[in-house]
Amino acid sequence: MLKVRTRIAPSPTGDPHVGTAYIALFNRCFAHQQGGEFILRIEDTDQVRSTSKSESDILAALRWLGLSWCEGPDIGGPCGPYRQSERSALYSEEIKTLLDRGHAFRCFCTADRLNELRARQMQEKAALGYDGHCLKLSQEEVTAMLEQGIEHVIRMRVPKEGDCVFHDMLRGEIRIAWQQIDMQVLIKSDGLPTYHFANVVDDHHMQISHVIRGEEWINSTPKHLLLYQYFGWTPPTYCHMPLLRNPDKSKLSKRKNPTSINYYRDMGYLPQAVVNYLGQMGWTMPDGREVFSVAEMTAAFDLSRVSLGGPVFDVDKLTWLNGKYLREQVSDEEFIRLYRDWAFAAHKVARIVPLLKDRVDRFTDVAPLAGFFLAGLPAIDADSFAHKSLDAEVIKRILQFTLWSFENLPGFSRDGIEHTCMSLAARMDLKIRDFLFPLFVAMSGKAVSTSVVDSISILGLDITRARLRHAITVLGGISNKEAKVLEKDFQQFGGIGD
Ligand code: GLU
């Protein structure tokens, strides 16, 4: 019988997302319940957006949650390497098969032509997608263009008529008209594969039996199945999990909710509670119990019991569950150890102490000065922002512009934070002292504290984002209309530039 093998295949292009952990959890439970294997592959085909920092953060976050894998870039395994950027030779080899069989073709269309095509299709309200222009090229023409070294991509052929019909473990039969499927680029002009091609080639070579992934991939599945057919490979079984949602039922997004696993770690949630809560997303234990471990979930796991109603990731409910863990699952001794490890994490304390030393005379001075490093959202209200020359509107503008700039700041380094503040203050025509005032209050709850730039850098983007947002909220928030105006002003005034 076919061995069950599942995988999580994150793209290292940002913070470790709770959605990645959720999909990893269900893949792992399914595989282990079936006596199978769960592996981790890094899909870094997007060379511009992929970073090794994001990769190591994702691995660390999954490890923190206890979602271990038995093969992966960090531990190797029989189907390695497990990083797509290290598997180029395989993709070059495999694309030849499709070209030789006529299932894929070279496309020399310029970006200008493709843009024009798109504009025309939009104007005519026609389906968007490649029009097959280069399918008309003769072999001689292709050879000549290759000899001239003309830049090109490789696309897959897609039937024009009929439907792609496939079975989804949760949704049953899914039918998608081929007409809706684009002639997907498989190999980019730099010779590297796109997600779709690398994903299929790797799932096959890594002997993945079940692809359990988010529902946003349903529309890509016909392309993937067609590739399996072209290669003559047996496709895996597909299962598209419901997407996590904000309490207002929109797709979970960091604009409305913290989505980085690091945020939950930094806010002092227990990994067991976070993973338990993720296990409640679309899943209930057969006996209805709310507190369960990954091992218990695995033992009881049955994919057909996953419900498709959009699971809501509600931070308040997670907080409640975390409290239950602290009260009922953690002994006093464990509490001390866990709290100490969290609050006095060596890498953090080593950066905080130098900021404090010059400002304290006794240890009793430490907590009032540095307590905000260990707190959640500061206890502030609109009055906390009273200032001789800045009104609430300007203060909200400072906070919002800072937040947008920080979100675009690669690496979120101390120097980058400082530079951002200086340049924003200059562009807003504010004295740096005045500019920093609302940041001090938003971050520490007080107008005076340890250096705000250093504090922000130690607290990290996730906590900073939450505090800036909280500050904006206590100042009355920003309506959608106001946000539009602010966005426009922010762009006009150079956005994130220098
Ligand atoms: N790299 C894709 C992602 O980031 C994987 C999708 C899949 O599981 O096929 O979600």
Coordinates of C-alpha atoms and ligand atoms in Angstrom, one line a residue:
M1 CA 0.0 0.0 0.0
L2 CA 1.1 3.5 -0.8
K3 CA 2.9 5.1 2.2
V4 CA 1.1 8.3 3.4
R5 CA 3.4 11.2 3.0
T6 CA 2.3 14.8 3.5
R7 CA 4.2 18.1 3.5
I8 CA 4.1 21.7 4.5
A9 CA 5.7 23.8 1.8
P10 CA 6.0 27.4 3.0
S11 CA 7.4 30.2 0.9
P12 CA 9.9 32.1 3.0
T13 CA 8.7 35.5 2.1
G14 CA 7.5 36.9 5.5
D15 CA 6.7 36.3 9.1
P16 CA 5.8 32.8 10.2
H17 CA 2.1 32.9 9.6
V18 CA -0.5 31.2 11.8
G19 CA -2.1 29.8 8.6
T20 CA 1.1 27.9 7.9
A21 CA 1.1 26.4 11.3
Y22 CA -2.6 25.5 11.0
I23 CA -2.0 23.7 7.7
A24 CA 1.2 22.0 9.1
L25 CA -0.8 20.8 12.1
F26 CA -3.5 19.1 10.0
N27 CA -0.9 17.6 7.6
R28 CA 1.0 16.2 10.5
C29 CA -2.0 14.8 12.3
F30 CA -3.2 13.1 9.1
A31 CA 0.1 11.6 8.2
H32 CA 0.9 10.4 11.7
Q33 CA -2.6 9.0 12.3
Q34 CA -2.1 6.9 9.2
G35 CA 1.4 5.8 10.2
G36 CA 2.9 8.0 7.6
E37 CA 5.4 10.8 7.4
F38 CA 5.2 14.6 7.5
I39 CA 8.0 16.5 5.7
L40 CA 8.9 20.2 5.3
R41 CA 10.0 21.7 2.0
I42 CA 10.9 25.3 1.4
E43 CA 9.4 26.8 -1.7
D44 CA 11.8 29.7 -2.4
T45 CA 11.2 30.1 -6.2
D46 CA 10.5 33.7 -5.6
Q47 CA 14.0 34.9 -5.4
V48 CA 13.2 38.5 -4.9
R49 CA 10.9 38.0 -1.9
S50 CA 12.5 34.9 -0.3
T51 CA 14.9 35.5 2.6
S52 CA 16.9 33.1 4.8
K53 CA 15.7 35.0 7.8
S54 CA 12.1 34.3 7.0
E55 CA 13.0 30.6 6.4
S56 CA 14.8 30.3 9.8
D57 CA 11.9 32.1 11.5
I58 CA 9.3 29.8 10.0
L59 CA 11.3 26.7 11.0
A60 CA 11.8 28.1 14.5
A61 CA 8.1 28.9 14.9
L62 CA 7.0 25.5 13.8
R63 CA 9.5 24.0 16.2
W64 CA 8.3 26.2 19.0
L65 CA 4.8 24.8 18.4
G66 CA 6.1 21.3 18.5
L67 CA 5.2 20.6 14.9
S68 CA 8.3 18.6 14.0
W69 CA 9.0 17.0 10.6
C70 CA 11.0 14.0 9.7
E71 CA 12.6 15.4 6.5
G72 CA 13.5 19.0 5.8
P73 CA 16.2 21.5 4.9
D74 CA 17.6 21.5 8.4
I75 CA 17.8 17.7 8.8
G76 CA 18.0 16.4 5.3
G77 CA 16.4 13.1 4.2
P78 CA 16.3 10.7 1.3
C79 CA 14.5 13.1 -1.1
G80 CA 16.7 16.2 -0.5
P81 CA 17.6 18.9 -1.0
Y82 CA 14.5 20.3 0.6
R83 CA 14.9 23.8 -0.6
Q84 CA 13.7 24.5 -4.2
S85 CA 16.5 26.9 -4.9
E86 CA 18.9 23.9 -4.6
R87 CA 16.9 21.7 -7.0
S88 CA 17.3 23.7 -10.3
A89 CA 19.0 20.8 -12.1
L90 CA 16.0 18.6 -11.6
Y91 CA 13.5 21.2 -12.9
S92 CA 15.7 21.8 -16.0
E93 CA 15.7 18.1 -16.6
E94 CA 12.0 17.7 -16.2
I95 CA 11.0 20.6 -18.4
K96 CA 12.8 19.0 -21.3
T97 CA 10.4 16.1 -21.1
L98 CA 7.4 18.4 -21.4
L99 CA 9.0 20.4 -24.3
D100 CA 10.0 17.2 -26.1
R101 CA 6.4 15.9 -25.8
G102 CA 4.9 19.2 -27.0
H103 CA 3.1 19.8 -23.7
A104 CA 5.1 22.9 -23.0
F105 CA 6.3 25.6 -25.4
R106 CA 8.6 28.6 -25.5
C107 CA 7.0 32.0 -25.4
F108 CA 9.0 35.0 -26.6
C109 CA 6.2 37.6 -26.0
T110 CA 7.6 40.8 -24.6
A111 CA 6.2 42.4 -21.5
D112 CA 4.8 45.2 -23.6
R113 CA 2.8 42.7 -25.7
L114 CA 1.5 41.0 -22.6
N115 CA 0.5 44.3 -21.0
E116 CA -1.3 45.3 -24.2
L117 CA -3.1 42.0 -24.3
R118 CA -4.1 42.3 -20.7
A119 CA -5.4 45.8 -21.2
R120 CA -7.4 44.7 -24.2
Q121 CA -8.9 41.7 -22.4
M122 CA -9.8 44.0 -19.5
Q123 CA -11.5 46.5 -21.8
E124 CA -13.4 43.7 -23.6
K125 CA -14.2 42.2 -20.2
A126 CA -12.9 38.9 -21.6
A127 CA -11.2 36.2 -19.6
L128 CA -7.6 37.3 -18.7
G129 CA -4.8 35.1 -19.8
Y130 CA -2.2 34.3 -22.4
D131 CA -3.7 34.0 -26.0
G132 CA -1.4 31.3 -27.3
H133 CA 0.4 33.7 -29.6
C134 CA 3.7 31.7 -29.6
L135 CA 2.0 28.4 -30.1
K136 CA 2.0 29.4 -33.8
L137 CA 5.8 29.6 -34.1
S138 CA 7.4 26.9 -36.3
Q139 CA 10.3 24.9 -35.0
E140 CA 12.6 26.8 -37.3
E141 CA 11.4 30.1 -35.9
V142 CA 11.9 29.0 -32.4
T143 CA 15.4 27.7 -33.1
A144 CA 16.3 31.0 -34.8
M145 CA 15.1 33.0 -31.9
L146 CA 16.9 30.8 -29.4
E147 CA 20.1 31.2 -31.4
Q148 CA 19.7 35.0 -31.3
G149 CA 19.4 34.6 -27.5
I150 CA 16.0 36.3 -27.3
E151 CA 14.6 36.2 -23.8
H152 CA 11.7 33.8 -23.3
V153 CA 9.7 31.8 -20.8
I154 CA 8.3 28.3 -21.1
R155 CA 4.5 27.8 -20.7
M156 CA 2.3 24.8 -20.4
R157 CA -0.3 24.0 -23.0
V158 CA -3.9 24.0 -21.7
P159 CA -6.9 22.5 -23.4
K160 CA -9.5 25.0 -24.6
E161 CA -12.6 22.9 -24.1
G162 CA -14.1 20.8 -21.4
D163 CA -13.7 20.8 -17.7
C164 CA -11.1 19.6 -15.3
V165 CA -12.8 17.4 -12.8
F166 CA -11.1 16.2 -9.6
H167 CA -11.9 14.8 -6.2
D168 CA -11.2 16.8 -3.1
M169 CA -11.2 14.9 0.2
L170 CA -13.4 17.5 1.9
R171 CA -15.4 19.0 -1.0
G172 CA -16.0 15.9 -3.2
E173 CA -16.1 16.6 -6.9
I174 CA -14.8 19.9 -8.1
R175 CA -15.3 21.0 -11.7
I176 CA -13.4 23.9 -13.3
A177 CA -13.6 24.8 -17.0
W178 CA -10.3 24.6 -18.8
Q179 CA -11.2 28.0 -20.4
Q180 CA -10.6 29.6 -17.0
I181 CA -7.1 28.2 -16.8
D182 CA -4.2 30.2 -18.1
M183 CA -1.3 28.8 -20.0
Q184 CA 0.9 29.0 -17.0
V185 CA 4.5 30.0 -17.1
L186 CA 6.5 27.0 -15.9
I187 CA 10.0 28.3 -16.4
K188 CA 10.8 32.0 -16.1
S189 CA 13.1 33.9 -18.4
D190 CA 16.0 33.5 -15.8
G191 CA 15.6 29.7 -16.3
L192 CA 14.1 29.2 -12.8
P193 CA 10.8 27.4 -12.2
T194 CA 7.6 29.0 -11.1
Y195 CA 5.8 27.8 -8.0
H196 CA 3.4 25.6 -10.0
F197 CA 6.1 23.7 -11.8
A198 CA 8.5 23.2 -8.9
N199 CA 5.6 22.2 -6.6
V200 CA 4.4 19.4 -8.9
V201 CA 7.9 18.1 -9.7
D202 CA 8.8 18.1 -6.0
D203 CA 5.6 16.6 -4.8
H204 CA 6.2 13.7 -7.2
H205 CA 9.9 13.2 -6.5
M206 CA 9.2 13.5 -2.7
Q207 CA 6.5 10.9 -3.0
I208 CA 3.8 13.1 -1.5
S209 CA 0.6 11.0 -1.3
H210 CA -1.7 13.7 0.0
V211 CA -1.6 17.4 -0.7
I212 CA -3.5 19.1 2.2
R213 CA -3.3 22.9 1.7
G214 CA -5.4 26.0 1.9
E215 CA -8.5 26.6 -0.3
E216 CA -6.8 29.5 -2.1
W217 CA -5.0 26.8 -4.1
I218 CA -8.2 25.2 -5.5
N219 CA -8.0 27.1 -8.8
S220 CA -4.3 26.0 -9.3
T221 CA -5.1 22.4 -9.0
P222 CA -6.2 21.9 -12.6
K223 CA -2.8 23.1 -13.8
H224 CA -1.1 20.7 -11.3
L225 CA -3.2 17.8 -12.4
L226 CA -2.5 18.5 -16.0
L227 CA 1.2 18.5 -15.3
Y228 CA 0.9 15.1 -13.6
Q229 CA -1.0 13.8 -16.7
Y230 CA 1.6 15.2 -19.1
F231 CA 4.4 13.5 -17.1
G232 CA 2.4 10.3 -16.8
W233 CA 2.7 10.4 -13.0
T234 CA 0.1 9.4 -10.5
P235 CA -1.2 12.6 -8.8
P236 CA -1.6 12.9 -5.0
T237 CA -5.0 13.1 -3.4
Y238 CA -6.0 16.7 -2.8
C239 CA -7.6 18.3 0.2
H240 CA -8.3 22.0 0.4
M241 CA -8.7 23.2 3.9
P242 CA -10.9 26.2 4.8
L243 CA -9.1 29.5 5.2
L244 CA -8.8 31.0 8.6
R245 CA -10.9 34.1 9.1
N246 CA -11.1 37.3 11.2
P247 CA -14.0 37.5 13.6
D248 CA -15.8 39.6 10.9
K249 CA -15.4 36.5 8.6
S250 CA -13.0 38.2 6.2
K251 CA -9.8 36.3 5.3
L252 CA -7.4 36.4 8.3
S253 CA -5.1 39.4 7.7
K254 CA -2.5 41.2 9.7
R255 CA -4.4 44.4 9.1
K256 CA -7.1 43.2 11.5
N257 CA -5.4 40.6 13.6
P258 CA -1.8 39.6 14.5
T259 CA -1.0 36.8 12.1
S260 CA 2.6 36.1 13.0
I261 CA 3.4 33.2 15.3
N262 CA 6.1 35.3 16.8
Y263 CA 3.6 37.8 18.0
Y264 CA 1.9 35.1 20.1
R265 CA 5.3 33.9 21.4
D266 CA 6.3 37.5 22.3
M267 CA 2.9 38.2 23.9
G268 CA 3.5 35.3 26.3
Y269 CA 1.1 32.6 24.9
L270 CA 2.0 29.0 25.5
P271 CA 2.8 27.0 22.4
Q272 CA 0.6 24.2 23.6
A273 CA -2.4 26.6 23.8
V274 CA -1.7 28.1 20.4
V275 CA -1.4 24.7 18.7
N276 CA -4.5 23.5 20.6
Y277 CA -6.4 26.5 19.4
L278 CA -5.3 25.9 15.8
G279 CA -6.6 22.4 16.2
Q280 CA -10.0 23.8 16.9
M281 CA -10.1 25.5 13.4
G282 CA -12.6 23.4 11.5
W283 CA -11.9 20.4 13.8
T284 CA -13.6 19.2 17.0
M285 CA -12.6 16.2 19.0
P286 CA -15.1 13.3 18.8
D287 CA -15.8 13.8 22.5
G288 CA -16.1 17.5 22.2
R289 CA -13.3 18.4 24.6
E290 CA -11.7 21.7 24.0
V291 CA -8.3 21.1 25.7
F292 CA -6.2 18.6 23.8
S293 CA -2.6 18.0 22.8
V294 CA -1.3 17.3 19.3
A295 CA -0.8 13.7 20.2
E296 CA -4.4 13.4 21.3
M297 CA -5.6 15.2 18.2
T298 CA -3.5 12.8 16.1
A299 CA -4.9 9.7 17.7
A300 CA -8.5 10.9 17.1
F301 CA -7.8 12.5 13.7
D302 CA -10.2 11.9 10.9
L303 CA -10.0 14.3 8.0
S304 CA -13.6 13.7 7.0
R305 CA -14.7 15.3 10.2
V306 CA -13.1 18.7 9.2
S307 CA -15.9 21.2 8.7
L308 CA -15.8 23.6 5.9
G309 CA -17.6 26.6 7.6
G310 CA -14.8 29.3 7.6
P311 CA -13.0 28.8 11.0
V312 CA -12.6 32.0 12.9
F313 CA -9.3 32.8 14.5
D314 CA -10.4 34.8 17.5
V315 CA -7.6 36.2 19.6
D316 CA -9.9 36.6 22.6
K317 CA -10.8 32.9 22.5
L318 CA -7.1 31.9 22.2
T319 CA -6.4 34.2 25.2
W320 CA -9.1 32.5 27.2
L321 CA -7.7 29.0 26.3
N322 CA -4.2 30.1 27.1
G323 CA -5.4 31.3 30.6
K324 CA -7.1 27.9 31.1
Y325 CA -3.7 26.2 30.3
L326 CA -1.9 28.5 32.7
R327 CA -4.5 27.8 35.5
E328 CA -5.1 24.1 34.9
Q329 CA -2.2 22.5 33.0
V330 CA 0.8 24.3 34.4
S331 CA 2.1 23.7 38.0
D332 CA 3.5 26.6 40.0
E333 CA 7.1 25.3 39.4
E334 CA 6.5 25.1 35.7
F335 CA 4.9 28.6 35.7
I336 CA 8.1 30.0 37.3
R337 CA 10.3 28.3 34.8
L338 CA 8.2 29.2 31.8
Y339 CA 7.8 32.8 32.9
R340 CA 11.5 33.1 33.6
D341 CA 12.4 31.7 30.2
W342 CA 9.9 34.0 28.5
A343 CA 10.6 37.3 30.4
F344 CA 14.3 36.9 30.7
A345 CA 15.2 35.4 27.4
A346 CA 18.9 36.0 27.2
H347 CA 19.0 37.7 23.8
K348 CA 16.4 40.2 24.9
V349 CA 17.7 41.0 28.4
A350 CA 21.2 41.5 27.0
R351 CA 19.8 44.4 24.9
I352 CA 17.6 45.9 27.6
V353 CA 20.1 46.1 30.5
P354 CA 22.4 48.6 28.8
L355 CA 19.4 50.9 28.2
L356 CA 18.5 50.8 31.9
K357 CA 21.8 50.9 33.7
D358 CA 22.3 54.6 33.3
R359 CA 18.9 55.4 34.5
V360 CA 18.5 53.3 37.7
D361 CA 20.0 53.6 41.1
R362 CA 18.3 50.6 42.7
F363 CA 16.6 47.5 41.4
T364 CA 13.3 48.9 42.5
D365 CA 13.7 51.4 39.7
V366 CA 13.8 48.8 37.1
A367 CA 10.2 47.6 36.9
P368 CA 8.7 51.1 36.6
L369 CA 11.1 51.9 33.8
A370 CA 11.3 48.7 31.9
G371 CA 8.0 47.0 32.8
F372 CA 6.6 47.8 29.4
F373 CA 9.0 45.3 27.8
L374 CA 7.1 42.6 29.7
A375 CA 3.6 44.0 29.2
G376 CA 1.0 43.6 26.5
L377 CA -0.8 46.8 25.4
P378 CA -0.1 49.8 27.6
A379 CA -2.9 51.3 29.7
I380 CA -3.3 54.6 27.7
D381 CA -6.2 56.8 26.7
A382 CA -6.5 59.9 24.5
D383 CA -5.3 62.1 27.4
S384 CA -2.0 60.3 27.5
F385 CA -1.3 62.0 24.2
A386 CA -1.9 65.6 25.3
H387 CA 0.9 67.7 23.9
K388 CA 1.6 71.4 23.7
S389 CA 1.9 71.6 19.9
L390 CA 0.6 68.4 18.4
D391 CA -3.2 67.7 18.1
A392 CA -4.8 64.3 18.0
E393 CA -5.0 64.4 14.1
V394 CA -1.3 65.0 13.7
I395 CA -0.5 62.4 16.3
K396 CA -2.6 59.8 14.5
R397 CA -0.9 60.7 11.3
I398 CA 2.5 60.2 12.9
L399 CA 1.5 56.9 14.3
Q400 CA 0.0 55.6 11.0
F401 CA 2.8 56.8 8.8
T402 CA 5.3 55.2 11.2
L403 CA 3.4 52.0 11.1
W404 CA 3.3 51.9 7.3
S405 CA 7.0 52.8 7.1
F406 CA 7.9 50.1 9.6
E407 CA 5.9 47.5 7.7
N408 CA 8.0 48.1 4.7
L409 CA 11.3 48.2 6.5
P410 CA 13.4 45.2 5.5
G411 CA 15.0 43.4 8.5
F412 CA 13.5 45.9 11.0
S413 CA 17.0 46.8 12.2
R414 CA 17.7 49.4 14.9
D415 CA 19.4 51.7 12.3
G416 CA 16.6 51.3 9.9
I417 CA 14.1 52.3 12.6
E418 CA 16.1 55.3 13.5
H419 CA 16.5 56.4 9.9
T420 CA 12.8 55.9 9.3
C421 CA 11.9 58.2 12.3
M422 CA 14.4 60.8 11.3
S423 CA 13.3 60.9 7.7
L424 CA 9.6 60.8 8.5
A425 CA 10.0 63.7 11.0
A426 CA 11.9 65.7 8.4
R427 CA 9.3 65.1 5.7
M428 CA 6.4 65.9 8.1
D429 CA 8.3 69.1 9.0
L430 CA 8.3 68.2 12.7
K431 CA 11.1 68.4 15.3
I432 CA 12.3 64.9 16.0
R433 CA 11.5 65.4 19.7
D434 CA 7.9 66.1 18.9
F435 CA 7.7 63.4 16.3
L436 CA 8.9 60.8 18.8
F437 CA 6.6 61.9 21.6
P438 CA 3.5 59.8 20.4
L439 CA 5.8 56.8 19.8
F440 CA 7.1 57.0 23.4
V441 CA 3.5 57.0 24.7
A442 CA 2.3 54.3 22.3
M443 CA 5.2 52.0 23.1
S444 CA 5.8 52.5 26.8
G445 CA 2.6 54.2 28.0
K446 CA 4.7 57.2 29.1
A447 CA 6.2 60.3 27.6
V448 CA 9.6 59.4 29.0
S449 CA 11.2 56.0 28.8
T450 CA 14.2 54.2 27.6
S451 CA 15.3 55.2 24.1
V452 CA 12.2 54.6 21.9
V453 CA 14.2 53.6 18.9
D454 CA 16.0 50.9 20.9
S455 CA 12.8 49.8 22.6
I456 CA 11.0 49.4 19.3
S457 CA 13.9 47.4 17.9
I458 CA 13.9 45.1 21.0
L459 CA 10.1 44.6 21.0
G460 CA 10.1 43.8 17.3
L461 CA 7.6 44.6 14.6
D462 CA 4.8 42.4 15.8
I463 CA 4.5 44.0 19.2
T464 CA 5.2 47.4 17.8
R465 CA 2.5 47.1 15.3
A466 CA 0.0 46.0 17.9
R467 CA 0.9 49.0 20.2
L468 CA 0.8 51.6 17.4
R469 CA -2.6 50.2 16.4
H470 CA -3.8 50.3 19.9
A471 CA -2.7 53.9 20.3
I472 CA -4.5 54.9 17.1
T473 CA -7.6 53.2 18.5
V474 CA -7.6 55.0 21.8
L475 CA -7.2 58.3 19.8
G476 CA -10.6 57.5 18.2
G477 CA -9.3 55.3 15.3
I478 CA -9.1 56.1 11.6
S479 CA -12.2 55.7 9.5
N480 CA -11.9 54.1 6.0
K481 CA -12.4 57.6 4.5
E482 CA -9.6 59.1 6.6
A483 CA -7.4 56.1 5.8
K484 CA -7.8 56.8 2.1
V485 CA -6.7 60.4 2.6
L486 CA -3.8 59.4 4.7
E487 CA -2.7 56.7 2.3
K488 CA -2.7 59.2 -0.6
D489 CA -0.7 61.7 1.5
F490 CA 1.7 59.1 2.5
Q491 CA 2.3 58.0 -1.1
Q492 CA 2.5 61.6 -2.4
F493 CA 5.0 62.4 0.2
G494 CA 7.3 59.7 -0.9
G495 CA 5.9 56.7 0.9
I496 CA 8.7 54.8 2.4
G497 CA 11.5 56.4 0.4
D498 CA 14.2 58.5 2.0
Ligands
GLU1 N1 4.4 27.5 -1.3 C1 3.0 27.4 -1.2 C2 2.6 28.3 -0.1 O1 3.3 29.1 0.3 C3 2.6 26.0 -1.0 C4 1.2 25.7 -1.5 C5 0.9 24.2 -1.6 O2 0.8 23.6 -0.5 O3 0.9 23.7 -2.7 O4 1.5 28.2 0.5

